Short mmCIF file of C-alpha atoms and ligand atoms in Angstrom, two decimals:
data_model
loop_
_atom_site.label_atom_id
_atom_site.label_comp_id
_atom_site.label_asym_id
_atom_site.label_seq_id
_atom_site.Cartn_x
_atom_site.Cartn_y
_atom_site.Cartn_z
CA UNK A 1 -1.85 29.07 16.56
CA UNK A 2 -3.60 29.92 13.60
CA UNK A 3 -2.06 31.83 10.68
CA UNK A 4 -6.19 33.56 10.14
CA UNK A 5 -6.31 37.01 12.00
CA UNK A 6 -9.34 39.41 12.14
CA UNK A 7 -8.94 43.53 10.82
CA UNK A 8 -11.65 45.80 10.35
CA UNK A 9 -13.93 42.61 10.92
CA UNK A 10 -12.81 40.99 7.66
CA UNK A 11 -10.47 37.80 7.94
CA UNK A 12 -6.87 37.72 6.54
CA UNK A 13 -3.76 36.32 6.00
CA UNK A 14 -0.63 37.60 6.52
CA UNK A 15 -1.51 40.84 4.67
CA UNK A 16 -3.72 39.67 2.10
CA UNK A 17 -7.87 39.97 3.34
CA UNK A 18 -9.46 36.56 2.46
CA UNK A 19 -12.43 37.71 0.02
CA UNK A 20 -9.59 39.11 -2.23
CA UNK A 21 -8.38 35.94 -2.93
CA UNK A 22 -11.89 34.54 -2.92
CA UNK A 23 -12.85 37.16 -5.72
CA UNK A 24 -9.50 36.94 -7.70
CA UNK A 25 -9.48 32.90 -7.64
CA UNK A 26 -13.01 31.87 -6.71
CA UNK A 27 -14.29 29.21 -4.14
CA UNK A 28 -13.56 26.34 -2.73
CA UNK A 29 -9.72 27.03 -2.27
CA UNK A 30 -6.96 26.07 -0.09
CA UNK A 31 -5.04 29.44 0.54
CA UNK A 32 -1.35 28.63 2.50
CA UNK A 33 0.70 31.43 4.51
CA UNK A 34 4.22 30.96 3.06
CA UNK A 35 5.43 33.00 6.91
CA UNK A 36 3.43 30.31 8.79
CA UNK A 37 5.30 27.26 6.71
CA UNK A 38 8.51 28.83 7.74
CA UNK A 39 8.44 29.58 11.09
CA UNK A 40 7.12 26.31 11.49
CA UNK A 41 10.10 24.44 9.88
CA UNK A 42 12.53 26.96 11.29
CA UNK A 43 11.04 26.20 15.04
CA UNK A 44 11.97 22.50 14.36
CA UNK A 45 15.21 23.12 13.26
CA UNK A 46 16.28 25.74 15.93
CA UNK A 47 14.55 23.72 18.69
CA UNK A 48 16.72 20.83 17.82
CA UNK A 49 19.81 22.33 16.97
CA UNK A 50 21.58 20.72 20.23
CA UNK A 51 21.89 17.35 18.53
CA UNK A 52 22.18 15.76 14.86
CA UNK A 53 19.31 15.58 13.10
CA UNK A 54 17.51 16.21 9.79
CA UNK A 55 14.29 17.47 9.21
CA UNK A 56 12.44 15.14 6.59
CA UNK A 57 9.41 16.78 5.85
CA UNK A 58 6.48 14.03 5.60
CA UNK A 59 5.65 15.07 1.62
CA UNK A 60 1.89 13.39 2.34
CA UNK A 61 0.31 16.64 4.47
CA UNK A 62 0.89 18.39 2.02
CA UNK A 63 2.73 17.45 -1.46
CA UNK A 64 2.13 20.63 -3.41
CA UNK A 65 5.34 21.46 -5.72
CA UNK A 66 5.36 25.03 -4.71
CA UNK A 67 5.32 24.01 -0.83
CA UNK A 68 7.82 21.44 -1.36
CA UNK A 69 10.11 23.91 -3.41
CA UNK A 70 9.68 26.60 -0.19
CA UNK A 71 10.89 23.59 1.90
CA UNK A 72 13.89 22.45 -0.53
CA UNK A 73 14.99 26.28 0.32
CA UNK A 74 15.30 25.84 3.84
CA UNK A 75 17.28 22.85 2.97
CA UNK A 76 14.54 20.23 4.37
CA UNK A 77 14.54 16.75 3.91
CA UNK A 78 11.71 14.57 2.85
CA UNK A 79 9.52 11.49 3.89
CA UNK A 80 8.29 9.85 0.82
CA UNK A 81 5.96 6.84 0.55
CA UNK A 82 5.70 6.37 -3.46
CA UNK A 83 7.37 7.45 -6.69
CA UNK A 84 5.32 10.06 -7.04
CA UNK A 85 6.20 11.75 -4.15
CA UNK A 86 9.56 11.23 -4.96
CA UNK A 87 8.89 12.63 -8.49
CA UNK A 88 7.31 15.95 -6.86
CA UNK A 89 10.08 16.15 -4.45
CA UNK A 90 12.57 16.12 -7.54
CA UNK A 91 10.64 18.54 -9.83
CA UNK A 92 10.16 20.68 -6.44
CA UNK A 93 14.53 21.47 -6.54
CA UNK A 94 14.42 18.51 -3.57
CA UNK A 95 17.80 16.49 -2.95
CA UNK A 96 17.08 13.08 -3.12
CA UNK A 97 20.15 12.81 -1.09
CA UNK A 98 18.05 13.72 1.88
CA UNK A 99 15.17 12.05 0.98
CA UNK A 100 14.05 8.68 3.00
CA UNK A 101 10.84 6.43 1.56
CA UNK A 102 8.53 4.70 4.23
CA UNK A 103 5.54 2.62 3.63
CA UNK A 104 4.87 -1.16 4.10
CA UNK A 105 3.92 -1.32 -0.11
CA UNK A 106 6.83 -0.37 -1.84
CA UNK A 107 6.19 -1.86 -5.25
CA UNK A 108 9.90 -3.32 -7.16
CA UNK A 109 9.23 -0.65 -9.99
CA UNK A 110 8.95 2.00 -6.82
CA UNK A 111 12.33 0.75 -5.52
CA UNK A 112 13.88 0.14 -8.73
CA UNK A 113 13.24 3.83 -9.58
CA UNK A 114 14.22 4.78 -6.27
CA UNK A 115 17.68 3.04 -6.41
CA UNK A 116 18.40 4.82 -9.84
CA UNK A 117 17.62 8.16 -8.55
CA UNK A 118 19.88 8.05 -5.83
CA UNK A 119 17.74 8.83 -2.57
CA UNK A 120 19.37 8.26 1.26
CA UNK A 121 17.98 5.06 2.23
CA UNK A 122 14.58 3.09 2.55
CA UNK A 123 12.47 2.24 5.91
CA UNK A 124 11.90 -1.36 5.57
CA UNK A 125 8.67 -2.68 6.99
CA UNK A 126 8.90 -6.34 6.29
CA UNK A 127 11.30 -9.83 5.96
CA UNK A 128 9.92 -10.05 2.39
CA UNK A 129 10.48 -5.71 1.57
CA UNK A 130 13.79 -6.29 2.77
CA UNK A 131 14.26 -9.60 0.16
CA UNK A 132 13.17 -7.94 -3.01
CA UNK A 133 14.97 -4.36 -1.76
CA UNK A 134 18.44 -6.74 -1.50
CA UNK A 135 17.69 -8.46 -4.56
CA UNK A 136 16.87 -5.28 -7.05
CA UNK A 137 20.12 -3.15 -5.20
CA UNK A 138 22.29 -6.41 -6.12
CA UNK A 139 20.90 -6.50 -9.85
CA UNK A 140 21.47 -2.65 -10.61
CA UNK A 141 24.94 -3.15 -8.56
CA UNK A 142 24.68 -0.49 -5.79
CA UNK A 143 24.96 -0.28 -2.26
CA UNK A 144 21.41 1.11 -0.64
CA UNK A 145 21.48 2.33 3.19
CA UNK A 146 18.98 0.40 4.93
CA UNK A 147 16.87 1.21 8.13
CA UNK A 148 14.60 -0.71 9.76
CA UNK A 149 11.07 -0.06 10.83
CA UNK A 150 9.87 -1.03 14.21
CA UNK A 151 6.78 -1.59 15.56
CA UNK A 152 6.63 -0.53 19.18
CA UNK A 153 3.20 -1.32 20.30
CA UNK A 154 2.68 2.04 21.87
CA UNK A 155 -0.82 3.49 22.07
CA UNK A 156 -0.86 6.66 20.62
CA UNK A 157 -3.73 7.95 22.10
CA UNK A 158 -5.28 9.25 18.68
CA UNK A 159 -7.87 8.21 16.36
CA UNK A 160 -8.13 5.04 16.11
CA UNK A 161 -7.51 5.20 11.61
CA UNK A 162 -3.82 7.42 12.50
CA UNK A 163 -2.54 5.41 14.91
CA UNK A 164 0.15 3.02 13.67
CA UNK A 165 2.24 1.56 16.04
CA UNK A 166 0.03 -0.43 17.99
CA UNK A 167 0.82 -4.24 17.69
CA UNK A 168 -2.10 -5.06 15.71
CA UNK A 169 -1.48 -2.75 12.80
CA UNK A 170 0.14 -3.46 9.55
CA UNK A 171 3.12 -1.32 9.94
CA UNK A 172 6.55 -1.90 11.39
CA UNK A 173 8.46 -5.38 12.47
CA UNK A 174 7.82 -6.66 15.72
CA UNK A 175 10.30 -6.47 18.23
CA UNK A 176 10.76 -9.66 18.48
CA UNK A 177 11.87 -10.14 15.16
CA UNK A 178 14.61 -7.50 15.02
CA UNK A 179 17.35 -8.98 16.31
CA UNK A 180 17.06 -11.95 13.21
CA UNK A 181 15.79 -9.69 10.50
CA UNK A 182 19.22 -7.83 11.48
CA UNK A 183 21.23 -10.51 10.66
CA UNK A 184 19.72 -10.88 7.67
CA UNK A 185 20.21 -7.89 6.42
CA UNK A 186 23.72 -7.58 7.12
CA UNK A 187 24.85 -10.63 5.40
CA UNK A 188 23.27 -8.95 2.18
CA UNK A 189 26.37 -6.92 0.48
CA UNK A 190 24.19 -4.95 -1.40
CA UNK A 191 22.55 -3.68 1.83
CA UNK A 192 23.79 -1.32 4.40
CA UNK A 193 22.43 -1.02 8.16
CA UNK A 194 22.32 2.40 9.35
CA UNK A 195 19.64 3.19 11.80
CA UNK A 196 16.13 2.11 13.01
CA UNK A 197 12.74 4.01 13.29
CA UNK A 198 8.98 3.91 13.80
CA UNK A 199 6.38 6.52 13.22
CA UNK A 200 3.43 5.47 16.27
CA UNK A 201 0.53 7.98 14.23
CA UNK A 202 -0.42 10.86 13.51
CA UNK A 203 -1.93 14.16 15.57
CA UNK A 204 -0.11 13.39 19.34
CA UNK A 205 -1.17 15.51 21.84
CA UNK A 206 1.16 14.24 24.68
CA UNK A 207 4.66 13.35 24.65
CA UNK A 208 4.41 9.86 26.88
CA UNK A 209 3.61 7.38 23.53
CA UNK A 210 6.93 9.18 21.89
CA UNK A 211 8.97 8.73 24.88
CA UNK A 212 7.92 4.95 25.39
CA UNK A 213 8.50 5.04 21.81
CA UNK A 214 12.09 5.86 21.95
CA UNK A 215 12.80 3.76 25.04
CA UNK A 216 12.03 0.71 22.54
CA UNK A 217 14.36 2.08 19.86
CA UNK A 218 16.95 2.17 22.19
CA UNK A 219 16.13 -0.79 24.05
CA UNK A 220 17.33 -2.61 20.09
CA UNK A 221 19.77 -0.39 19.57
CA UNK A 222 21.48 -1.41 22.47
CA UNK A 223 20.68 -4.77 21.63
CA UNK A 224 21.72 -4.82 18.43
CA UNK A 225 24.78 -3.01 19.89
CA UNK A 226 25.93 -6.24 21.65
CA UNK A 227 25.49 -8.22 18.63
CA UNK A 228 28.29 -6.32 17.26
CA UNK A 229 26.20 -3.53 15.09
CA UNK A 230 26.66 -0.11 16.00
CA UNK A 231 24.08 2.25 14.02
CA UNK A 232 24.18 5.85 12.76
CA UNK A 233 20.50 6.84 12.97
CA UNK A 234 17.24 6.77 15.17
CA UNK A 235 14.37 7.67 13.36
CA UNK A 236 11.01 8.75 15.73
CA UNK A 237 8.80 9.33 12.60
CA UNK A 238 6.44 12.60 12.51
CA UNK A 239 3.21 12.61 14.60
CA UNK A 240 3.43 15.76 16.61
CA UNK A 241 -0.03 16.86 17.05
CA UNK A 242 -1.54 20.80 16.30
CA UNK A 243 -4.30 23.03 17.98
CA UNK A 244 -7.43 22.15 16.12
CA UNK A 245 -10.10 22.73 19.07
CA UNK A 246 -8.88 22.34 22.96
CA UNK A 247 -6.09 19.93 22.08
CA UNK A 248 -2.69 21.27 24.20
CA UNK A 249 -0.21 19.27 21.96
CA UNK A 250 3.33 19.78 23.56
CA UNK A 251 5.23 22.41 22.19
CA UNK A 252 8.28 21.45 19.26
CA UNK A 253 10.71 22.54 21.57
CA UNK A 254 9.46 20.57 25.01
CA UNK A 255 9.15 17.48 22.37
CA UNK A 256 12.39 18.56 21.22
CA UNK A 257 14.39 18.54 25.21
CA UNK A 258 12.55 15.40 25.61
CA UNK A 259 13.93 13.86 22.79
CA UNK A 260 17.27 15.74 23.64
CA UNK A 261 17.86 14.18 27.13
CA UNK A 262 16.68 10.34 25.50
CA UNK A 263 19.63 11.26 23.00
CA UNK A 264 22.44 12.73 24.73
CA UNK A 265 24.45 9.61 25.18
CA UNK A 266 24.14 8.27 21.71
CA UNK A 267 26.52 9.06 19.11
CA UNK A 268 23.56 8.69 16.42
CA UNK A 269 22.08 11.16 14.37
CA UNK A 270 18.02 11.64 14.99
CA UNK A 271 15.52 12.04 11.83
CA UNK A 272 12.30 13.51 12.62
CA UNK A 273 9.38 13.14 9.49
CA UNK A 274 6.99 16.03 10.68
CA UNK A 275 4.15 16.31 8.22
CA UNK A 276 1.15 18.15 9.95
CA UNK A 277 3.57 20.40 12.41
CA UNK A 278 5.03 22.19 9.68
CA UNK A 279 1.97 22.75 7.07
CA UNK A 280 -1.33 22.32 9.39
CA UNK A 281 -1.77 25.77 10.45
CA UNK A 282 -0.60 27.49 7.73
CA UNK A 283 -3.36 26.55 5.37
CA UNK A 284 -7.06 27.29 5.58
CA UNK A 285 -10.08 26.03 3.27
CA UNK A 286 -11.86 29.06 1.79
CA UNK A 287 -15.97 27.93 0.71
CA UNK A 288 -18.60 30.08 -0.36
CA UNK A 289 -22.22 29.63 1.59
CA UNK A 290 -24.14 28.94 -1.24
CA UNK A 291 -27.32 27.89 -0.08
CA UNK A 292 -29.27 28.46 3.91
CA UNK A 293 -31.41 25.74 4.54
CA UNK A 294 -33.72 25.46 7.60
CA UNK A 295 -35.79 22.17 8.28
CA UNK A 296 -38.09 21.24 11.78
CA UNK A 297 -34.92 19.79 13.09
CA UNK A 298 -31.76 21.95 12.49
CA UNK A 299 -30.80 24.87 9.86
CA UNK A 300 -28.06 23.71 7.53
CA UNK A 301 -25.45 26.18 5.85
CA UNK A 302 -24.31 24.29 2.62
CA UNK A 303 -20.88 25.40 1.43
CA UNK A 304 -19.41 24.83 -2.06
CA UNK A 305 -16.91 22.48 -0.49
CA UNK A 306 -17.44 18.93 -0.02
CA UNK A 307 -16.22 15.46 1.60
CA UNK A 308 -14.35 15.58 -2.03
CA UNK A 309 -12.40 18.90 -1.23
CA UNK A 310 -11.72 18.04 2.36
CA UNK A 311 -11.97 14.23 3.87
CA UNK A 312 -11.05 15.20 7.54
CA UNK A 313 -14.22 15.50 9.12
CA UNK A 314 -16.20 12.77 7.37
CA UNK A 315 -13.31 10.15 7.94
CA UNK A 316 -12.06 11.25 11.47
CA UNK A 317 -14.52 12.68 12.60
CA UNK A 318 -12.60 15.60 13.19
CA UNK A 319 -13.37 19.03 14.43
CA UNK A 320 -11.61 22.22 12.82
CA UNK A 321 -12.88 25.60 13.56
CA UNK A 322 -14.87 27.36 10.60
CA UNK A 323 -15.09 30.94 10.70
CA UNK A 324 -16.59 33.64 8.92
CA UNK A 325 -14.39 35.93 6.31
CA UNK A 326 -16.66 38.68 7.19
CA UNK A 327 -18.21 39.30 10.61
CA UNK A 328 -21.30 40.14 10.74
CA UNK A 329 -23.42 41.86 14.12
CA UNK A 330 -26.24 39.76 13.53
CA UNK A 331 -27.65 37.28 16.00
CA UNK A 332 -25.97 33.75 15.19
CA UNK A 333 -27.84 30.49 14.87
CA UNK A 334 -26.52 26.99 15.03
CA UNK A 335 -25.77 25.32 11.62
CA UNK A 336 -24.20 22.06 10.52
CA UNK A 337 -21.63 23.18 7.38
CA UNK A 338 -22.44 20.83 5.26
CA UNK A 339 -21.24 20.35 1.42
CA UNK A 340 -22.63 19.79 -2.05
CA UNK A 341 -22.10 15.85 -2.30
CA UNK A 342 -24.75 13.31 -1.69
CA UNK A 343 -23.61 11.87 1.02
CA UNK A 344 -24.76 12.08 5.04
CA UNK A 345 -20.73 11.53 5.82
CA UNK A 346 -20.68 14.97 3.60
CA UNK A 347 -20.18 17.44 6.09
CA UNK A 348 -17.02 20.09 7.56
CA UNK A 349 -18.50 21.02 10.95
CA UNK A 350 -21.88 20.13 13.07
CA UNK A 351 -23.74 22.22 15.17
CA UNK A 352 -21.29 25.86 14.71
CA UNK A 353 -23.06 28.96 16.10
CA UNK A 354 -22.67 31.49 13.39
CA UNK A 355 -24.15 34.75 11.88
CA UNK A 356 -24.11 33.81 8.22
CA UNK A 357 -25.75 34.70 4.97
CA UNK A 358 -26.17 33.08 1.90
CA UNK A 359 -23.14 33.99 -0.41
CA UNK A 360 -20.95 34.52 2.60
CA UNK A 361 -17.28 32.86 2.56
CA UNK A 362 -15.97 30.55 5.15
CA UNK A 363 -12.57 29.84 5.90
CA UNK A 364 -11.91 26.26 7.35
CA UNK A 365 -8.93 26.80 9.85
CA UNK A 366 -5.48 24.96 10.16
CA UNK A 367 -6.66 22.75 6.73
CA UNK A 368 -3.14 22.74 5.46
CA UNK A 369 -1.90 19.35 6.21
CA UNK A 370 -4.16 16.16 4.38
CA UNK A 371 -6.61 18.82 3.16
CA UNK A 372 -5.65 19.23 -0.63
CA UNK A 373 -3.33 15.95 -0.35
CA UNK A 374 -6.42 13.82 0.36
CA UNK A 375 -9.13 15.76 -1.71
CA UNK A 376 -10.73 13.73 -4.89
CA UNK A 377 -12.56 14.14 -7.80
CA UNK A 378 -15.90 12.40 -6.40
CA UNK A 379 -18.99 13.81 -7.38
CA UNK A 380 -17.33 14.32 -10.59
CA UNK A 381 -15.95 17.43 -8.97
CA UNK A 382 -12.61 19.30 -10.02
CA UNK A 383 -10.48 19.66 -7.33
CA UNK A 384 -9.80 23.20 -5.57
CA UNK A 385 -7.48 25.79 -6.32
CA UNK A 386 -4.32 26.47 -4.36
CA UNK A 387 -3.22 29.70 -3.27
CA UNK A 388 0.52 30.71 -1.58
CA UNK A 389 0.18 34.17 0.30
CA UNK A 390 3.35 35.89 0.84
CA UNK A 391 3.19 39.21 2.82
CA UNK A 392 1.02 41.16 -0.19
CA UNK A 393 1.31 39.10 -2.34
CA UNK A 394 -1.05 36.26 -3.75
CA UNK A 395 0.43 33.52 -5.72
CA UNK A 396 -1.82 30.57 -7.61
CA UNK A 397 0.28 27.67 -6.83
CA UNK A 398 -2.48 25.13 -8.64
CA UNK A 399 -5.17 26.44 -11.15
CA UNK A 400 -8.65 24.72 -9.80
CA UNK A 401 -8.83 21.54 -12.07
CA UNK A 402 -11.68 21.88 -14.56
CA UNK A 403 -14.48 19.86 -15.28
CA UNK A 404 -13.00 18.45 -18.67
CA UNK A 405 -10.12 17.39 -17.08
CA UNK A 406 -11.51 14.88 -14.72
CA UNK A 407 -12.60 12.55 -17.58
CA UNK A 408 -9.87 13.41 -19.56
CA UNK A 409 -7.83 10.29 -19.18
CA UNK A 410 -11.04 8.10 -20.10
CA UNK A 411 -12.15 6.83 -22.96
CA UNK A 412 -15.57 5.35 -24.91
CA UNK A 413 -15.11 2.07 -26.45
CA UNK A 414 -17.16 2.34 -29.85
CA UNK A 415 -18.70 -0.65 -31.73
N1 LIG B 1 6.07 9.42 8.70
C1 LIG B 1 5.30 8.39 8.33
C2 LIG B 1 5.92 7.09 8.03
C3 LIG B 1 3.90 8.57 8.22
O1 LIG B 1 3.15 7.55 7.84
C4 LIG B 1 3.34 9.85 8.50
C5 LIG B 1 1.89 10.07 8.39
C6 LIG B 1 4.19 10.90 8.87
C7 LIG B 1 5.56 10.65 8.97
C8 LIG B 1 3.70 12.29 9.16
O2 LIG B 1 2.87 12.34 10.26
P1 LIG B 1 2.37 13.77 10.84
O3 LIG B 1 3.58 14.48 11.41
O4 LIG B 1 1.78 14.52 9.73
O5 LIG B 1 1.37 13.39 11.88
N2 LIG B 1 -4.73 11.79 6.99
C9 LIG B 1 -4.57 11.81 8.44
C10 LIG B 1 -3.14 11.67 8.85
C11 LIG B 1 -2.46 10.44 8.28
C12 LIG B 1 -1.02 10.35 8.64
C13 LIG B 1 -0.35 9.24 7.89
N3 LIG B 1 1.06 9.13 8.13
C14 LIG B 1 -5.22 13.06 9.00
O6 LIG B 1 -5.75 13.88 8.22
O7 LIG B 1 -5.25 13.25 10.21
#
């Protein structure tokens, strides 16, 4: 579901009609539906409400302050994988308390800082993570909760650069070497083992690779079990997949029984780390059509948003619905939306049958999750504005960044 809907022929969301924002804030922008966020977190919640969990928002879809502050209020957790998420998270009225950190690249001054500031635990990903993790908890004298990170070797059945459990990628700890790196880590007193975890990838559209998933986490944790170590937690990482085109990802709350009836006779406590679930459809890219170009070959509609703005399509591949803010009863043509920067790869949608004019606005659907969060400054371009709509209200929740300050941390050597 998308949080766009059509009145009087003009596109809006929640109450707010799209070339509003487009004339108060200008073009390209990522505008966000602040009822769409909710009711997404709030389906998660209330569909698993039948066993522990905790929600820990993966702060990578979508790492704006004012989003994360929105989530802090609903009393989400978070899914960090660097300081500086950690540092939003914080400045967003976050608890660190519920706040886990995954990644296989956790640098010492990362965990250090990490430590000090008191978050729940870290997702270890290697022997050698779990070495310098003992050794900096022991130095600054605390006790840090500890889970581990498997890697499953499930197939996914996603693109091929989000899928992360397979045996040949670089994240998790093989099966096989649980059962020792376990061992390990509970001779370290400065460590505590509470739970395992994986995260297979990203945009599932069927629940098999998550159940086969959790069969292997419980498959150690019963394992483990006979070793003498009981754990608190099972973590099955985020991944749940959203409508972009004919996709028919499973719905939170069938992933949710599914997960449920793995569960039931485990006294453990489940964390989920939904990222693109919770934010994907409730944000939209909003680009001005500045120029129509028609060659022998193909007409082209270039927008004033680029590979820069919004990485999605030129790195996955991936298809997201474009539509026009304003409808127009003309006859449509087929156009690639392509943007400003000088690259082939530079391009939002191919072949879209539209009924567009030059100066017309665009709204990229479901854009909310690794839309802004991925976006650069290539091209020498200042990144978009973000905008929060809230029933009638429209909120700037980032200015657009301006040309001086993308060289503003560089300097000329004189002499
Ligand atoms: N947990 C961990 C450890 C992760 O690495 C990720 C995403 C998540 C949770 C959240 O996954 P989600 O629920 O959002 O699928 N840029 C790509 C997606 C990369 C996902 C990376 N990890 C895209 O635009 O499709």
């Amino acid at each position: 579901m998308s949080c766009l809907h059509y009145c009087d022929a003009t596109l809006y969301i929640e109450n707010v009609n799209l070339m509003q924002v487009a004339q108060q804030f200008g073009t390209p922008s990522y505008v966000y539906s602040r009822a769409m966020l909710e009711k997404n977190w709030k389906a998660f919640d209330q569909a698993f409400q039948f066993i522990p969990h905790c929600i820990c928002y993966a702060v990578k879809a979508n790492s704006n302050i004012a989003i994360l502050h929105l989530l802090a209020q609903l009393q989400s957790g978070f899914d960090i994988v660097s300081l500086g998420e950690l540092e939003r998270v914080i400045a967003a009225g976050g608890d660190p308390q519920k706040t886990v950190f995954s990644g296989v690249g956790k640098r010492e001054d990362e965990i250090e800082e990490a430590i000090k500031k008191n978050i729940y635990c870290f997702n270890i990903e290697s022997t050698s993570e779990l070495e310098r993790l003992a050794k900096i908890a022991h130095r600054l004298n605390k006790k840090v909760k500890v889970m581990l990170r498997i890697n499953p070797n499930v197939n996914p059945q996603t693109h091929s650069h989000i899928s992360t459990g397979l045996k040949e990628n670089k994240f998790g700890i093989h099966v096989s070497e649980i059962v020792s790196l376990s061992r390990q880590l509970v001779s370290h007193t400065s460590l505590q083992f509470i739970g395992i975890g994986c995260h297979i990838g990203s945009q599932i559209t069927t629940l098999a690779p998550f159940l086969e998933a959790i069969d292997c986490l419980l498959d150690i944790y019963q394992q483990l079990q006979r070793s003498g170590i009981t754990l608190q937690y099972i973590n099955i990482g985020g991944g749940l997949g959203i409508t972009y085109h004919q996709e028919r990802p499973p719905e939170i709350i069938e992933y949710a029984q599914t997960l449920q009836q793995k569960l039931s006779s485990y006294p453990v406590k489940l964390i989920l780390e939904p990222g693109r679930a919770i934010i994907g459809n409730a944000g939209v890219l909003l680009t001005r059509v500045e120029y129509l170009k028609s060659t022998p070959h193909k007409q082209f509609a270039i927008v004033d948003a680029g590979m820069n703005d919004f990485l999605r399509p030129s790195l996955y591949d991936a298809w997201q619905a474009i539509l026009p803010v304003t409808v127009r009863q003309e006859a449509k043509k087929i156009y690639d939306i392509v943007g400003p920067v000088c690259e082939s790869a530079d391009f939002l949608g191919k072949d879209r049958e539209l009924a567009i004019q030059e100066g017309d606005l665009l709204a990229v659907d479901s854009a909310g999750a690794y839309g802004f969060s991925m976006s650069s400054n290539y091209n020498s371009r200042g990144r978009p504005a973000e905008i929060l709509i809230d029933g009638d209200q429209i909120r700037l929740i980032r200015r657009r960044e301006t040309i001086q300050e993308t060289f503003a941390l560089e300097n000329i050597i004189k002499g």
